[in-house]
mmCIF file of C-alpha atoms in Angstrom:
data_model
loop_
_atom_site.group_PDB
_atom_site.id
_atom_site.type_symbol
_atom_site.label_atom_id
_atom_site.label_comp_id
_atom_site.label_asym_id
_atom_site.label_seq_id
_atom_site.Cartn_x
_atom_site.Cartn_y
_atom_site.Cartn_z
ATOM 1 C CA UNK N 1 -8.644 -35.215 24.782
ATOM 2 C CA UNK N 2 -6.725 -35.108 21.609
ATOM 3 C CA UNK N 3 -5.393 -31.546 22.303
ATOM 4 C CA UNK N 4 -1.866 -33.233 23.076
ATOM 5 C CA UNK N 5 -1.164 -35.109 19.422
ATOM 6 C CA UNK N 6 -2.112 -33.838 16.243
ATOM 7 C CA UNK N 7 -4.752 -36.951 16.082
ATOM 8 C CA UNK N 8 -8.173 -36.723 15.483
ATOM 9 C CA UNK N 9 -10.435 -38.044 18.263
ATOM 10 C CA UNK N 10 -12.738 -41.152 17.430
ATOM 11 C CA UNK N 11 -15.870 -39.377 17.502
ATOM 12 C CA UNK N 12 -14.590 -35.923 15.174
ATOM 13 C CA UNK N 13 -13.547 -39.110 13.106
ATOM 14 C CA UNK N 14 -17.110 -40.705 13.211
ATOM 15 C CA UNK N 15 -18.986 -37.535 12.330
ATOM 16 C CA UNK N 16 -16.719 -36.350 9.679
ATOM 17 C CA UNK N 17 -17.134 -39.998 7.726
ATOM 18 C CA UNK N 18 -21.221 -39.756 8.623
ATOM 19 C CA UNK N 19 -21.502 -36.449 7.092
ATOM 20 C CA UNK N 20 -20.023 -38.131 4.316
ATOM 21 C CA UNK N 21 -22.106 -40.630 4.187
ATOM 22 C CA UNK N 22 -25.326 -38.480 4.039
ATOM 23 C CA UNK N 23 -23.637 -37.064 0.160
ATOM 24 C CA UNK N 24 -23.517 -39.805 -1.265
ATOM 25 C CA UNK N 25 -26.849 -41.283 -3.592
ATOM 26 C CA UNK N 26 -25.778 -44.654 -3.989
ATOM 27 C CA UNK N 27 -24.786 -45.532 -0.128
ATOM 28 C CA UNK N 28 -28.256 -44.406 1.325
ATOM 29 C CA UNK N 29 -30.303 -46.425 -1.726
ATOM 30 C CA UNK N 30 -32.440 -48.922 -0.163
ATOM 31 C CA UNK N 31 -30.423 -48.764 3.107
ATOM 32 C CA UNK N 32 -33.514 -49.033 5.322
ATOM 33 C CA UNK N 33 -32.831 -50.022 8.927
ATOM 34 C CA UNK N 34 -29.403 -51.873 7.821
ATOM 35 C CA UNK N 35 -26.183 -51.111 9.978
ATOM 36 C CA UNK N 36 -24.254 -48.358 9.274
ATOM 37 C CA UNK N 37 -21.490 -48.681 6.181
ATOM 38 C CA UNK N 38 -18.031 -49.113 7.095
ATOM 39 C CA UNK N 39 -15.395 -46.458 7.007
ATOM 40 C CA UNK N 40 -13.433 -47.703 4.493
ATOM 41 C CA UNK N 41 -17.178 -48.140 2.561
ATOM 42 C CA UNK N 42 -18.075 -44.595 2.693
ATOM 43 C CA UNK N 43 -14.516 -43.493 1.551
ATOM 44 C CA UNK N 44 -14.392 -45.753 -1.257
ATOM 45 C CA UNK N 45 -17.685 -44.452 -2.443
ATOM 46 C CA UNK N 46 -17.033 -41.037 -2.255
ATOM 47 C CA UNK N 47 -13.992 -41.930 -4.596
ATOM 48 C CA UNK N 48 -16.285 -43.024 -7.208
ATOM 49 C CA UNK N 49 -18.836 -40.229 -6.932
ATOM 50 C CA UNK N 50 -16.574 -37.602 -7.121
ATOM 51 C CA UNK N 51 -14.774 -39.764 -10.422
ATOM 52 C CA UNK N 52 -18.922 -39.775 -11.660
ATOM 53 C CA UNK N 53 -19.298 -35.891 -11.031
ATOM 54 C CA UNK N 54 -16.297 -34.978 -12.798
ATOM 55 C CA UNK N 55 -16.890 -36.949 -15.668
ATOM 56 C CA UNK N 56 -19.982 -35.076 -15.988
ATOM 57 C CA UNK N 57 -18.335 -31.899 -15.883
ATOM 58 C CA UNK N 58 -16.058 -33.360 -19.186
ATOM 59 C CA UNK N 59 -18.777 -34.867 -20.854
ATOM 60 C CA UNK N 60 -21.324 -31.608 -20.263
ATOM 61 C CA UNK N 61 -18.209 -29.065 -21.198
ATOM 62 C CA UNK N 62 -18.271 -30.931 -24.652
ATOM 63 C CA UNK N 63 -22.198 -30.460 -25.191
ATOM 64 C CA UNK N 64 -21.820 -27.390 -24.349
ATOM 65 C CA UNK N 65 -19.282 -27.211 -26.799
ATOM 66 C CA UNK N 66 -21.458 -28.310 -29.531
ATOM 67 C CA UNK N 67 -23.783 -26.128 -29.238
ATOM 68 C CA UNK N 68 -21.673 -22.644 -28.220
ATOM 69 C CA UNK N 69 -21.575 -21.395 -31.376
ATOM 70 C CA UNK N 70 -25.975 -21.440 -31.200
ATOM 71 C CA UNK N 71 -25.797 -19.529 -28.459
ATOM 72 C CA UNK N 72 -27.105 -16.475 -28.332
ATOM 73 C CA UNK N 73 -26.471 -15.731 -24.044
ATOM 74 C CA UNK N 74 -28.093 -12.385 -22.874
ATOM 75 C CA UNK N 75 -27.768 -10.310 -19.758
ATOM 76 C CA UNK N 76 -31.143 -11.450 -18.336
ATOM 77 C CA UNK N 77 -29.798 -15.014 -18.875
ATOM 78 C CA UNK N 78 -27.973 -15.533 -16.079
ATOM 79 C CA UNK N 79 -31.118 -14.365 -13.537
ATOM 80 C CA UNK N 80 -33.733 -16.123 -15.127
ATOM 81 C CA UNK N 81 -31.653 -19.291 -15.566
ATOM 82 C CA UNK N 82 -30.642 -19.060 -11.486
ATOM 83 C CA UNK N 83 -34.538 -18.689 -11.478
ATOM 84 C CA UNK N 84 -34.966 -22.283 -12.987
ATOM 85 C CA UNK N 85 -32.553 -23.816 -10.897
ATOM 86 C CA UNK N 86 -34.816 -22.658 -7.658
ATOM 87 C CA UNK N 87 -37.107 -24.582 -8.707
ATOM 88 C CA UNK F 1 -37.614 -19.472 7.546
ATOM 89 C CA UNK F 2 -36.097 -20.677 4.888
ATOM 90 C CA UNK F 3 -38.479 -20.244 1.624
ATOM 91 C CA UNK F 4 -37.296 -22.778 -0.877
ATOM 92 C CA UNK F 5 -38.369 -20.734 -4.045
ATOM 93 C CA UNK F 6 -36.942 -17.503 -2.376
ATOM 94 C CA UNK F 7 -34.385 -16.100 -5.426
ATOM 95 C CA UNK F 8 -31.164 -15.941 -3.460
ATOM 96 C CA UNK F 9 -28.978 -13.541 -5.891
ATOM 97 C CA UNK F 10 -26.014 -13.913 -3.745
ATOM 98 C CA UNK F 11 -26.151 -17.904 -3.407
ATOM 99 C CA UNK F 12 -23.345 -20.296 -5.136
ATOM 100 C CA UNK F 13 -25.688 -21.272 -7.799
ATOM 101 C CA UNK F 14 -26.234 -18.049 -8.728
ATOM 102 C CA UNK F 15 -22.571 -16.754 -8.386
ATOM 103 C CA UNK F 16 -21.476 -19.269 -10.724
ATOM 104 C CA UNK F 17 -24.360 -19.374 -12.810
ATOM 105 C CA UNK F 18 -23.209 -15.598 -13.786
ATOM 106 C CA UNK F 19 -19.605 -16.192 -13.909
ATOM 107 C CA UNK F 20 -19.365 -19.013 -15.827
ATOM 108 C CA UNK F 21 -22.212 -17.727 -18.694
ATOM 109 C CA UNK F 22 -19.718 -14.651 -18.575
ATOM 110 C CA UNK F 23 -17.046 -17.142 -19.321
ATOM 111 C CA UNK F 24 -18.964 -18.819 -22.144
ATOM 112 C CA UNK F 25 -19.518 -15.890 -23.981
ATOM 113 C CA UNK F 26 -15.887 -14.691 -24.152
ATOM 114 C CA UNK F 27 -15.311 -18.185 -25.528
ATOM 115 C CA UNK F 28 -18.017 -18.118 -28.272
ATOM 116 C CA UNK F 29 -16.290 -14.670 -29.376
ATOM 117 C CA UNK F 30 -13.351 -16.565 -30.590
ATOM 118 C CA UNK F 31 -12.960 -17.830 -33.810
ATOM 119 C CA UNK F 32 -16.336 -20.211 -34.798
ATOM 120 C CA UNK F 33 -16.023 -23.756 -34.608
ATOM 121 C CA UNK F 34 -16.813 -25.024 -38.284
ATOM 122 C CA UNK F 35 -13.841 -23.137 -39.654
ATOM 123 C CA UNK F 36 -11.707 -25.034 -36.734
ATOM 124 C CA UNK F 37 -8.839 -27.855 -36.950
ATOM 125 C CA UNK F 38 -9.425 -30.592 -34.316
ATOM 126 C CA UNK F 39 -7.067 -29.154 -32.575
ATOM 127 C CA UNK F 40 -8.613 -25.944 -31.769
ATOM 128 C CA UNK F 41 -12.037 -27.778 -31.005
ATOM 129 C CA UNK F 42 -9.887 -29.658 -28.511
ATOM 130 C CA UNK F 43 -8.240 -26.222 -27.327
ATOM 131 C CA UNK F 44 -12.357 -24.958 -27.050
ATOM 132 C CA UNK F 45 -13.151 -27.907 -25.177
ATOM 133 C CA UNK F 46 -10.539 -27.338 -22.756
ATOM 134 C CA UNK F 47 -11.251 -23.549 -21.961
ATOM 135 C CA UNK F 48 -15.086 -24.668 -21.473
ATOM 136 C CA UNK F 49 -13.966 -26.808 -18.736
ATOM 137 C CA UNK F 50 -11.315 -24.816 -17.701
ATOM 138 C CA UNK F 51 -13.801 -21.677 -17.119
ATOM 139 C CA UNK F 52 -16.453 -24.206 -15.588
ATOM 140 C CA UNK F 53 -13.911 -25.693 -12.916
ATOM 141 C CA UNK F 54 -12.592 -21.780 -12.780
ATOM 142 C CA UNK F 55 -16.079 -19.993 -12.507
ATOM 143 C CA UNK F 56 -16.672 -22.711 -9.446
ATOM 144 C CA UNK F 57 -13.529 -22.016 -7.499
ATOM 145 C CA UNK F 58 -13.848 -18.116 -7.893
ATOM 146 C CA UNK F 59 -17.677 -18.452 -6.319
ATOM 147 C CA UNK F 60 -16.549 -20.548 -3.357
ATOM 148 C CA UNK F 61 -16.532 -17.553 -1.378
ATOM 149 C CA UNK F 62 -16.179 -18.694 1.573
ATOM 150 C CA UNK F 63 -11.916 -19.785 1.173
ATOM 151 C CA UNK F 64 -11.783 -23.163 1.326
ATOM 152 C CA UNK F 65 -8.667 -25.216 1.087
ATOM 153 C CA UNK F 66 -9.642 -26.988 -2.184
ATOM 154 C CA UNK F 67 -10.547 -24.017 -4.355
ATOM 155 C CA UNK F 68 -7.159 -22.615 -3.331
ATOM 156 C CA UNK F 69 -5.316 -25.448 -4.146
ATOM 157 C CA UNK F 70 -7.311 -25.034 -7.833
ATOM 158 C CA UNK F 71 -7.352 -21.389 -8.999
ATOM 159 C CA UNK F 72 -3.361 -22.337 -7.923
ATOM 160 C CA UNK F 73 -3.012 -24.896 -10.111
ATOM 161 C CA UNK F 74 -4.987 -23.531 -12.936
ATOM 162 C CA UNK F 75 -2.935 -20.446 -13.160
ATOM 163 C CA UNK F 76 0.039 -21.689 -12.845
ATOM 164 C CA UNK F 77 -1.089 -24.257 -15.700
ATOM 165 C CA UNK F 78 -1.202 -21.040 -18.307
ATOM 166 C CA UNK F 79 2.311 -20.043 -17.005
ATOM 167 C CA UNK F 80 3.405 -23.612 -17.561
ATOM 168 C CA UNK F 81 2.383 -23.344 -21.300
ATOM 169 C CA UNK F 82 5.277 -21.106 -21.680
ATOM 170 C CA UNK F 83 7.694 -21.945 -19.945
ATOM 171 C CA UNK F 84 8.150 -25.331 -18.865
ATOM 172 C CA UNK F 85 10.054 -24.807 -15.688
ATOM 173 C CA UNK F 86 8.210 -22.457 -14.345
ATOM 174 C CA UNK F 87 5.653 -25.170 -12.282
ATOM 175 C CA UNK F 88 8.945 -26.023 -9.936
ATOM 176 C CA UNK F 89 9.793 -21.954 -9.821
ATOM 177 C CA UNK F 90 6.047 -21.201 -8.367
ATOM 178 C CA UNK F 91 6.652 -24.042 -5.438
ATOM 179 C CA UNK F 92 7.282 -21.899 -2.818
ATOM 180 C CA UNK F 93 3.879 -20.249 -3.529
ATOM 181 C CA UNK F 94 2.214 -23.166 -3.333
ATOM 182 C CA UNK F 95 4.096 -23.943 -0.468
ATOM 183 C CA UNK F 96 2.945 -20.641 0.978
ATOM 184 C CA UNK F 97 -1.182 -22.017 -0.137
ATOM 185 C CA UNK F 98 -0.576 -25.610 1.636
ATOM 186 C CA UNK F 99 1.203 -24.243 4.578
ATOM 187 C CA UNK F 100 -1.881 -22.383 5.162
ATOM 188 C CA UNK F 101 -4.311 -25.128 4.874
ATOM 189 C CA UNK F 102 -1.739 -27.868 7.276
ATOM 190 C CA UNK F 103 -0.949 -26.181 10.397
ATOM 191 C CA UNK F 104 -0.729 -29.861 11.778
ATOM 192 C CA UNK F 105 1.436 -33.203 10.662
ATOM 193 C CA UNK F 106 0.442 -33.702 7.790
ATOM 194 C CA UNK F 107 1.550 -37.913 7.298
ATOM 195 C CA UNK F 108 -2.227 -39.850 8.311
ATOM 196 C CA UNK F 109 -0.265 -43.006 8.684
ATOM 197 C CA UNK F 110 -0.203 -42.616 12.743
ATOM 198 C CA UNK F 111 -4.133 -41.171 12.608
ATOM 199 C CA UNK F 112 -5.447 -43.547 10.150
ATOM 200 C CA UNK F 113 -4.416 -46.421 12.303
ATOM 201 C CA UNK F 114 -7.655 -48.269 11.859
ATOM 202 C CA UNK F 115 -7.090 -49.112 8.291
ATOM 203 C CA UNK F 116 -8.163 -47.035 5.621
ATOM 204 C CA UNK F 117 -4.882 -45.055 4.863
ATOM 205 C CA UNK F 118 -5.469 -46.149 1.260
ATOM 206 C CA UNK F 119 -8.941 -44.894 0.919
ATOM 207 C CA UNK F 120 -7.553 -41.614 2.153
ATOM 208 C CA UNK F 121 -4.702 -41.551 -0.267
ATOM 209 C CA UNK F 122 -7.496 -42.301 -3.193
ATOM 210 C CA UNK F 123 -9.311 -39.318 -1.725
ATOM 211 C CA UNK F 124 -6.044 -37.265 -1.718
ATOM 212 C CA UNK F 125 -5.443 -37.506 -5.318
ATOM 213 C CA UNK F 126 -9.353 -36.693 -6.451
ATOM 214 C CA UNK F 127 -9.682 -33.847 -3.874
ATOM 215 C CA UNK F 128 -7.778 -29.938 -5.294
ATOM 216 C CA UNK F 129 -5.027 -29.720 -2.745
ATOM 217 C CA UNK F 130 -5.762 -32.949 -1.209
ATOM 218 C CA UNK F 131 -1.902 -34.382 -1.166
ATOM 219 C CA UNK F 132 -1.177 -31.796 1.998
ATOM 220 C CA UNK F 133 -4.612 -32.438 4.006
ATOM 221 C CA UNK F 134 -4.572 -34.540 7.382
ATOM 222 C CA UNK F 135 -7.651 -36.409 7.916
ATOM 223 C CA UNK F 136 -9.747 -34.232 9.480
ATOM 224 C CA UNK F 137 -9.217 -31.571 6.690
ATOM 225 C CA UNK F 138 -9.528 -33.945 3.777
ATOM 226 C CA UNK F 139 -12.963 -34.914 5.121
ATOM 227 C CA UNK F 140 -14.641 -31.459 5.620
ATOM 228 C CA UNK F 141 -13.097 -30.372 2.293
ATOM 229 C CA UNK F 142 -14.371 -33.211 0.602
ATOM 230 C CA UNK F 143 -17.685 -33.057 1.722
ATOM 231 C CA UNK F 144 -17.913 -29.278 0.279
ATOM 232 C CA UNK F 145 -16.219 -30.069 -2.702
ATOM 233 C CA UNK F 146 -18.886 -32.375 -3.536
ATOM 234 C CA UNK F 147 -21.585 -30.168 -2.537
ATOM 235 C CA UNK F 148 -19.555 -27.809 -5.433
ATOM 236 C CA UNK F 149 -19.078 -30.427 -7.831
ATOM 237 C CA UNK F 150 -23.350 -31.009 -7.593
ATOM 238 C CA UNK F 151 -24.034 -27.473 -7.688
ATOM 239 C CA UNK F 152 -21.387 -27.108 -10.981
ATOM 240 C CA UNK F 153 -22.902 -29.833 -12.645
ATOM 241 C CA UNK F 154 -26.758 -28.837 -11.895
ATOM 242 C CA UNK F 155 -25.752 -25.648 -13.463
ATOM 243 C CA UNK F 156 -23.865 -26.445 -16.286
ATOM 244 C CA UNK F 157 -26.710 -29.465 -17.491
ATOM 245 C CA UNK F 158 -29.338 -26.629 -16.895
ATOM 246 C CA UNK F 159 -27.503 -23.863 -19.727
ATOM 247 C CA UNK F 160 -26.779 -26.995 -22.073
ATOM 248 C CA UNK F 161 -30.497 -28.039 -22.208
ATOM 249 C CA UNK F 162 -31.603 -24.270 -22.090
ATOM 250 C CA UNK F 163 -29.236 -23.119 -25.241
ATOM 251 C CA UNK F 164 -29.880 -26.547 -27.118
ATOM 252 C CA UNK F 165 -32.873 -26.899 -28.696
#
């Protein structure tokens, strides 16, 4: 039991890193039947994804700065756009 | 069960989806962009990304750790402006935020015994609020904030491609 020290046990550890694992695109690309990634692996990857996503974010705030001034954003918008992201 | 093209009006997507076009449209009020200095397309840029990373943290409803540690740092940004000081006055409410979110030790160098305290530390910096979390924390708030991060950038790609055209 861990209950003692403020540690983590080995298998909260394990599941909290595999959950991890599952997010990620690249790590699970062609990983057919290989061995599990490593720790360290799985952490370093997440680095880089979340670095990808944000850059996103910066690069998609300045499209949508380009075109702000075009739009023309209506109460319905907001429903029927949540409606296309259902899909 | 769980019907896949079920509208869910009270899901994420949708809670950001509506705060963040509200967001957008106080912005486009402002003064138009072709009669703007550089500077105040840069100043536009920033409060799109500002409201995006804003809009996201506000529809986290369920209070996580991370979108604490950003609507935090994001108003006390717009005191900052002001008054340059003022980041070191508001410590002891963000003490208050992290104190919260740490009821353990928060050092990982005894946890992460097996090696990847460095990792971790990468992770601290990228993850709102991260610098306070012990392992365990750091981990289940990472794996939400990218679910976030996902969700904010489905979103946000969906409105650019819908309004540009």
């Amino acid at each position: 039991m861990s209950g003692a020290s403020n540690n983590i046990t080995d298998d909260e550890l394990n599941a909290l890193i595999l959950r991890l694992g599952t997010l990620l695109p690249q790590l699970n690309h062609g990983r057919h039947g290989r061995a599990s990634p490593s720790t360290t692996k799985i952490l370093k990857e997440t680095c880089s994804y979340i670095r990808r996503l944000q850059k996103e974010v910066d690069d998609l705030s300045e499209r949508l700065l380009q075109c702000l001034d075009s739009m023309d954003i209506t109460s319905s918008d907001a429903e029927f756009l949540t409606n296309l992201l259902q899909q | 069960m769980n019907n896949p093209h079920h509208l869910n009006p009270t899901s994420l997507k949708s809670r950001f989806t509506t705060r963040f076009l509200r967001a957008l449209t106080k912005i486009r009020a402002q003064k138009p962009i072709s009669s703007s200095s550089p500077t105040e397309i840069f100043r536009r840029y920033r409060r799109i990304k500002v409201a995006a990373d804003k809009s996201m943290a506000y529809s986290v409803r369920s209070r996580r750790i991370w979108s604490r540690a950003m609507l935090w740092k994001l108003r006390s940004r717009s005191y900052r402006r002001q008054d340059p000081c003022s980041g070191r006055r508001s410590g002891k409410t963000s003490q208050a935020i992290m104190k919260k979110s740490s009821n353990e030790n928060t050092t990982t160098r005894r946890e992460d015994g097996v090696g990847f305290v460095e990792e971790a530390d990468e992770l601290r910096q990228l993850v709102p609020g991260g610098e306070t979390m012990n392992l365990c924390n750091l981990l289940d708030e990472t794996a939400h904030y990218i679910k976030c991060l996902t969700t904010q950038v489905q979103v946000m790609k969906k409105i650019a491609d819908f309004y540009s055209f």
